[in-house]
Coordinates of C-alpha atoms in Angstrom, one line a residue:
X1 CA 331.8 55.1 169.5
X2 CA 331.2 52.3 172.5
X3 CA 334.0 51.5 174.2
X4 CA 334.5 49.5 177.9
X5 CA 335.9 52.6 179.7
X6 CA 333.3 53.9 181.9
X7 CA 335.3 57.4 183.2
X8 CA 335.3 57.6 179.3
X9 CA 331.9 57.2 178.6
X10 CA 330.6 59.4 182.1
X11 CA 332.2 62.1 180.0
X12 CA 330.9 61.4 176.9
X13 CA 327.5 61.1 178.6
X14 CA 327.7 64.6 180.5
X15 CA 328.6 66.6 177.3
X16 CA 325.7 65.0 175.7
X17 CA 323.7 65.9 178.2
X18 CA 325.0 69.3 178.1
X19 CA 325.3 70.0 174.6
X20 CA 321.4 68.9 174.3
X21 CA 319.8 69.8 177.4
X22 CA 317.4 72.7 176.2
X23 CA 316.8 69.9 173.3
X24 CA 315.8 67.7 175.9
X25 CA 313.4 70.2 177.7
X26 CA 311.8 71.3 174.6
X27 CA 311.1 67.6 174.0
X28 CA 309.8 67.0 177.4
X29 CA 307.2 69.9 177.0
X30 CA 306.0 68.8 173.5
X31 CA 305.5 65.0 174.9
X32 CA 304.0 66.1 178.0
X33 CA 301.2 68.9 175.7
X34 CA 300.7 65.6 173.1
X35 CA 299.7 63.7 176.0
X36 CA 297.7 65.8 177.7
X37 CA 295.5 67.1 174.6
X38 CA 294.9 63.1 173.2
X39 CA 293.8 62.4 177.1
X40 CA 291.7 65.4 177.0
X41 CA 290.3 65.0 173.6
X42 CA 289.1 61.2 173.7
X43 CA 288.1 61.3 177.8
X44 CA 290.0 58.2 178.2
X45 CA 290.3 58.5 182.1
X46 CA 290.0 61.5 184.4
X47 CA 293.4 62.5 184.8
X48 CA 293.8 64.8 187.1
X49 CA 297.7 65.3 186.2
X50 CA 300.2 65.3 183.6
X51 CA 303.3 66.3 183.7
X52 CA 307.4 66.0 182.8
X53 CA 310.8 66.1 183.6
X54 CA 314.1 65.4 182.2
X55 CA 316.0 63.2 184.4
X56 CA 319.4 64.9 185.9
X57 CA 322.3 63.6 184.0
X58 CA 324.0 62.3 187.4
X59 CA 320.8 60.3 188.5
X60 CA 321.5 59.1 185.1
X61 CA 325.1 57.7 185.6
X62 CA 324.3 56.2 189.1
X63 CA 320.9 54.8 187.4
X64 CA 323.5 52.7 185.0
X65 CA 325.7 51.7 187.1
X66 CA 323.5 50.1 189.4
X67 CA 321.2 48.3 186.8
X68 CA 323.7 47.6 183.8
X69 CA 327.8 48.7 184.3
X70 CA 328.3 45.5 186.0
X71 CA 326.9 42.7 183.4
X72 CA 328.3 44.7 180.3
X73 CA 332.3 44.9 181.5
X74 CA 331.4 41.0 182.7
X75 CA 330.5 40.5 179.1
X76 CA 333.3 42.4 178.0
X77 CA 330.4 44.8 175.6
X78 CA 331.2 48.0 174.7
X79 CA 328.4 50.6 175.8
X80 CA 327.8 54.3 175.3
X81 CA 325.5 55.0 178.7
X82 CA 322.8 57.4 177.0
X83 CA 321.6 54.3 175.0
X84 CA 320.8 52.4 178.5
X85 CA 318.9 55.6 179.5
X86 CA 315.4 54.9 178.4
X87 CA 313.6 57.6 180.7
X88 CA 316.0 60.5 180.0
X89 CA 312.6 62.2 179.1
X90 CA 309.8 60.9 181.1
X91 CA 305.9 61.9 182.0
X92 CA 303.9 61.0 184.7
X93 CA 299.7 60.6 184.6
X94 CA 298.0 60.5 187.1
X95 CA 294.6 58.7 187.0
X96 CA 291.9 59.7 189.6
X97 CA 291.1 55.9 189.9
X98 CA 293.0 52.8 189.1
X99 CA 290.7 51.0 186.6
X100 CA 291.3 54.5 184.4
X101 CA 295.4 53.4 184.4
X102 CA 294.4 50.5 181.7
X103 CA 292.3 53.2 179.2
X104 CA 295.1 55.6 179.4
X105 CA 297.3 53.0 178.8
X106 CA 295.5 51.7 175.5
X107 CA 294.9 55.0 174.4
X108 CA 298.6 55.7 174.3
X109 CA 299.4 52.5 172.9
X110 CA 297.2 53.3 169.9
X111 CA 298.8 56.8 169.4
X112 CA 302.9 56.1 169.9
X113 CA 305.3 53.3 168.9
X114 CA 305.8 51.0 172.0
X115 CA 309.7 50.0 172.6
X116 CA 308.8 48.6 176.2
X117 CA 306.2 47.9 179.1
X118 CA 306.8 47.4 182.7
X119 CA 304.0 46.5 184.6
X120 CA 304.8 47.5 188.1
X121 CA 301.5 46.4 189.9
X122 CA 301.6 42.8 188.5
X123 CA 305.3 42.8 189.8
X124 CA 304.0 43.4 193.2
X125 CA 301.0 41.5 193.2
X126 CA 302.9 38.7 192.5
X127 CA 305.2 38.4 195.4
X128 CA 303.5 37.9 199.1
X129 CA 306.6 39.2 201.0
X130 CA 307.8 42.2 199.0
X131 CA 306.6 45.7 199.2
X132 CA 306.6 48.3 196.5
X133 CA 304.5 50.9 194.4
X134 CA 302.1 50.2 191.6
X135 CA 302.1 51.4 188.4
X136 CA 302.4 51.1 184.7
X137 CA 305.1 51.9 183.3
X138 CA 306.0 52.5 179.3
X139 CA 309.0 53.2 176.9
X140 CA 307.4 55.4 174.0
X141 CA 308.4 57.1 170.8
X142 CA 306.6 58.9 168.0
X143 CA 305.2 56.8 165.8
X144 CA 305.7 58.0 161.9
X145 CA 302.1 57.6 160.5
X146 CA 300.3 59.0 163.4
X147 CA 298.9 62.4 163.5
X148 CA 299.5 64.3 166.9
X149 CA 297.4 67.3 168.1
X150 CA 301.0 69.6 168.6
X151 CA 302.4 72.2 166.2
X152 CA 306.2 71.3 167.2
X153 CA 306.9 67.8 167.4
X154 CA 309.7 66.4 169.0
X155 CA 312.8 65.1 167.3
X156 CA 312.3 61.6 166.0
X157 CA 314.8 59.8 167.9
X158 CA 313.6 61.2 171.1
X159 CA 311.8 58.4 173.0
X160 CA 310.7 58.6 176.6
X161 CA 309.1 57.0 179.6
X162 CA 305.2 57.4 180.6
X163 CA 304.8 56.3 184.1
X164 CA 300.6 56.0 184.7
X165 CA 299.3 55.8 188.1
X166 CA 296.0 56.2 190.1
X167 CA 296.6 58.9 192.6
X168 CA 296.5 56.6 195.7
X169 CA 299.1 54.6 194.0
X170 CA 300.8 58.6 193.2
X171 CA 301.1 58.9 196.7
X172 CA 302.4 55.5 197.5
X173 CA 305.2 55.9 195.3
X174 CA 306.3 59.2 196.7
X175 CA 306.3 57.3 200.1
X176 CA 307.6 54.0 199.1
X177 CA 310.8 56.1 197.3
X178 CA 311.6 57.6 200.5
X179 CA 312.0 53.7 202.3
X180 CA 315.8 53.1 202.5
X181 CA 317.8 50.4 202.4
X182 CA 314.7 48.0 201.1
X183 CA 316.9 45.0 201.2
X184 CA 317.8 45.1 204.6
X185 CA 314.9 46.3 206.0
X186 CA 313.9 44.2 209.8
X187 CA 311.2 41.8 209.3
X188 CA 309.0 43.5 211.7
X189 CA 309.3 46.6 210.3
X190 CA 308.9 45.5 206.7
X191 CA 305.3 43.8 208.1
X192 CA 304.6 47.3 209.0
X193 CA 304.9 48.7 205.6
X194 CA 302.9 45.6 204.1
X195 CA 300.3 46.5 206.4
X196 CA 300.2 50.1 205.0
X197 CA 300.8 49.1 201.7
X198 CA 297.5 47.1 201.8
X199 CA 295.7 49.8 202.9
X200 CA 296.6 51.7 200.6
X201 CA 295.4 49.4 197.8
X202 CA 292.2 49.1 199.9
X203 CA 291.8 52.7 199.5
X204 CA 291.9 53.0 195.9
X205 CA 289.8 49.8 195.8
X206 CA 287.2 52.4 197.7
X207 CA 287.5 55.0 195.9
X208 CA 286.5 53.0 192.9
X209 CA 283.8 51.6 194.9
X210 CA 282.7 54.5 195.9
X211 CA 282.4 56.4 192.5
X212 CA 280.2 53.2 191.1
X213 CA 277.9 53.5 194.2
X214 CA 277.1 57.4 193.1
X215 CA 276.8 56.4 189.2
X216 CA 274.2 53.6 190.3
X217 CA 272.4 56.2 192.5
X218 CA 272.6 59.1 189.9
X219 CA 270.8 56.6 187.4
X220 CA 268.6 55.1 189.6
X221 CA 267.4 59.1 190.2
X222 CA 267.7 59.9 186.5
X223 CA 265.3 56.6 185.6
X224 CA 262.6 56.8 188.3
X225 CA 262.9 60.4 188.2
X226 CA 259.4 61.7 189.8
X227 CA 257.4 58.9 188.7
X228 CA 254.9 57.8 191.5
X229 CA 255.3 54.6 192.4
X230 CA 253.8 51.4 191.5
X231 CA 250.8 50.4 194.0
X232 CA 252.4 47.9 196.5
X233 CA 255.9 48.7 195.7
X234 CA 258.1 48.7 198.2
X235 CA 259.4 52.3 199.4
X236 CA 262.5 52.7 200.7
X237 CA 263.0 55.4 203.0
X238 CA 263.8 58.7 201.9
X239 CA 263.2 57.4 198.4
X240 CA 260.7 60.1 197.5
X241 CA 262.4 62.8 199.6
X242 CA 264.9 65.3 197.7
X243 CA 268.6 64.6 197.6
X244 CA 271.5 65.3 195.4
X245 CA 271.2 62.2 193.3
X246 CA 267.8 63.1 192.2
X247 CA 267.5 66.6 192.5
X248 CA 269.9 66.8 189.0
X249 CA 267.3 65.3 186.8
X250 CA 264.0 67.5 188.3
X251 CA 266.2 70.2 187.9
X252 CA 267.8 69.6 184.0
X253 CA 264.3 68.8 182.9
X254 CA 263.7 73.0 183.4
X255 CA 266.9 74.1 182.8
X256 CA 268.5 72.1 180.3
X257 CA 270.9 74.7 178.9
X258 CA 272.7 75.1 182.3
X259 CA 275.5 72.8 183.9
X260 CA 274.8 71.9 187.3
X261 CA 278.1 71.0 189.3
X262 CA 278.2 68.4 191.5
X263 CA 279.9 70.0 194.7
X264 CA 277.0 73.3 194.0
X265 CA 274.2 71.1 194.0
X266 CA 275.1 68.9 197.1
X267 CA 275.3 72.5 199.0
X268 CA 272.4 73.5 197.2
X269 CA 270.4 70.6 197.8
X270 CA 271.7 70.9 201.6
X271 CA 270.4 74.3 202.3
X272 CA 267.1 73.3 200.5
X273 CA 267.0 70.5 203.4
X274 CA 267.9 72.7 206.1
X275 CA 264.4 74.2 205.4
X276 CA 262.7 71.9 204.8
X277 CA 264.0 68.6 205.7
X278 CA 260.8 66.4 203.7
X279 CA 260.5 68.1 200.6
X280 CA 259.6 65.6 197.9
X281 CA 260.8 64.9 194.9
X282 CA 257.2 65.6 193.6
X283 CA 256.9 68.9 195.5
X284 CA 259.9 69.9 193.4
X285 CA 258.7 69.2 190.2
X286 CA 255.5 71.2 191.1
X287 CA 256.4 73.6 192.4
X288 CA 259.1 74.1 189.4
X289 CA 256.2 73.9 186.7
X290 CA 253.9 76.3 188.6
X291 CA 256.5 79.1 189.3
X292 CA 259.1 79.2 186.9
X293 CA 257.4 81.3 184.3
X294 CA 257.0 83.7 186.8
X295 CA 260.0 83.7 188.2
X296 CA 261.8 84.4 184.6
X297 CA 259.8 87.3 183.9
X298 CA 261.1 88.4 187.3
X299 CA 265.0 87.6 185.9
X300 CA 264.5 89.6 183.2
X301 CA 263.4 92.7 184.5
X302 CA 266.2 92.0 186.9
X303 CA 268.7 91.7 184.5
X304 CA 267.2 94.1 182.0
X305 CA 267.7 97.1 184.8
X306 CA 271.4 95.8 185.8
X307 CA 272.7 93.6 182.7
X308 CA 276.0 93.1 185.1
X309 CA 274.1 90.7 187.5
X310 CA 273.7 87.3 187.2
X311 CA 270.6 85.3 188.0
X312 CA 271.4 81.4 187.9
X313 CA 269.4 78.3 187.6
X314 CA 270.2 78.0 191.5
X315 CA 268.8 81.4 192.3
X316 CA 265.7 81.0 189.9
X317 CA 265.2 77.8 191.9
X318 CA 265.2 79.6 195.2
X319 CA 262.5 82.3 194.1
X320 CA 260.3 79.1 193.1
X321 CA 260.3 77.7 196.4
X322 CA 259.6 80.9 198.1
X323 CA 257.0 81.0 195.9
X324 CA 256.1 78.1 196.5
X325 CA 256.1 77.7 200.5
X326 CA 256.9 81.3 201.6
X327 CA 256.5 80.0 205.2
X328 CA 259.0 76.9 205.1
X329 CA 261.2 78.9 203.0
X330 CA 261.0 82.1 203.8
X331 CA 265.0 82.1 204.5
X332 CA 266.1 80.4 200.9
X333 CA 266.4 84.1 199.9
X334 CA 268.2 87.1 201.7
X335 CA 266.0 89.6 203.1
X336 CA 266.9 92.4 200.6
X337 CA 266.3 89.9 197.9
X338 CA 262.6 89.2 199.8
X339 CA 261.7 92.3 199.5
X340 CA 263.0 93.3 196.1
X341 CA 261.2 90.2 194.8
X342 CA 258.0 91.2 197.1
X343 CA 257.5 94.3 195.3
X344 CA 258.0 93.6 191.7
X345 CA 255.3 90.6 192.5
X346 CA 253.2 93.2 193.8
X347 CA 253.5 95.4 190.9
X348 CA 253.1 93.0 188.0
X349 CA 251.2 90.2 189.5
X350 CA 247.7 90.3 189.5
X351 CA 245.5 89.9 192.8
X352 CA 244.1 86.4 193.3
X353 CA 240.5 86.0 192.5
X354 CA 237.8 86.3 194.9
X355 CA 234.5 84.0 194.5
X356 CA 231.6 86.0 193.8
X357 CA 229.0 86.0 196.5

């Protein structure tokens, strides 16, 4: 039952809290595994983090009086403080970029009821003179006719808070939280932390930058692939030579079964280059299409003699350019692999023909 006597209604609010508490954290971890599979399931976003918390119950009392005690007793309205408590239960996403905060967002908005949205980065953008962190914020509950990837749901009138950020804007909050008194802040020093605000915001603007700069070089490699090109087209430089971008196309076309991982084939590209620093895309392909059949009869009696090793799409690529150019890459193998390689060639490869006289 409301009533107006707040040293009433702490109490009320602590046994609650006390009474329900492994309620609540069973809630928290269904939300936060709901979440997490729909984000996973649809790729909606490259999260790079989900998780939960319950909020403590004395956060909770200080959170009410500060935003709501005072109007309510003005208003004479009776209260009961858990019902002014929207993020008892909240999760936190983390987006790697910020234009992936508005898919997550939909997504979720298509899977739960919506009681409320706070949209903390048109807040700030709004003001010139104010600093703050970005974000999206959400009030969410189940929503009856919706079917959620989880075994054990949580109660039905359970709601919670989703906060959705890109991870510069993660790491501005965790800053921006530990700024005291906001209010009274010095003007110089509030400058200061507009200035690092902004370039903050530049950096996720970057980031995002940065990724669409790659995706336009990965499919500018991935459509010219090895194609010569056109007489009297203009050729940038480098634009034939090998590089990460295009070396994942020359590559798939061979080995189509294997996953090649972006941070793997930048070093493997790398130590390709190290050897030979103008190895053309062409030279790639060729040398691909004359040695790889080769080369896989070589992995099989490899692996048919030890059936614990591996022997990758990287290390078949290695023995075709030793094959290939044993002089300019006569270190892309280790020696003992060298000279393993050397005699099994010399064993099952025949000698090259000789002209007759």
């Amino acid at each position: 039952m409301a009533s107006h006597d707040f040293e009433r209604e702490k109490a009320l609010f602590r046994k609650y809290y006390e009474t329900n508490e492994k309620r609540l954290i069973a809630a928290k971890d269904s939300f936060v595994d709901i979440v997490r599979s729909l984000v996973s399931q649809t790729g909606a976003g490259a999260t790079i983090k989900v998780e939960g918390r319950v909020k403590d119950k004395e956060e909770c009392i200080k959170k009410f009086q500060r935003k709501y005690q005072g109007k309510l007793e003005a208003d004479e309205q009776p209260y009961q403080i858990r019902d002014f408590i929207s993020d008892l239960i909240g999760v936190r996403i983390v987006c790697l970029y910020e234009d992936e905060v508005p898919m997550v967002s939909e997504l979720l908005q298509r899977n739960f009821k919506i009681l409320n949205v706070t949209d903390k980065t048109s807040a700030v953008e709004s003001t010139e003179d104010s600093f703050g962190y970005k974000g999206l914020h959400m009030d969410l509950a189940l929503d009856p006719e919706a079917v959620y990837p989880a075994r054990n749901l949580p109660p039905a009138d359970l709601c919670f808070e989703v906060q959705i950020r890109s991870l510069i804007q993660d790491a501005w909050s965790m800053l921006d939280h530990k700024i005291k008194y906001k209010k009274s802040i010095p003007v110089d020093l509030k400058r200061r932390i507009n200035v690092l605000a902004a370039l903050f915001e530049l950096a996720d603007r970057e980031f995002k930058e940065i990724r669409n700069a790659t995706s336009d070089l990965m499919q500018q490699a991935t459509v010219t692939q090895i194609e010569p090109e056109a007489p009297g087209q203009a050729v940038t430089a480098g634009s034939r030579t090998v590089n990460a971008f295009n070396f994942v196309p020359i590559a798939g076309h061979f080995f189509r079964d294997f996953v090649f991982d972006d941070e793997k084939v930048d070093d493997f590209v790398q130590d390709i280059l190290e050897q030979n620093s103008t190895l053309q895309k062409a030279e790639l392909h060729r040398c691909l299409n004359e040695n790889l059949k080769v080369v896989r009869e070589y992995r099989d009696h490899v692996l048919a003699e030890n059936p614990e090793r591996t022997f990758s799409a990287y290390t078949s690529i290695r023995h075709c350019l030793y094959l290939y150019d044993q002089e300019k890459f006569s270190r892309i193998l280790s020696r003992r692999n060298r000279e393993r390689f050397a005699v099994w060639l010399k064993a099952n490869q025949p000698p090259p023909v000789t002209a007759q006289p």
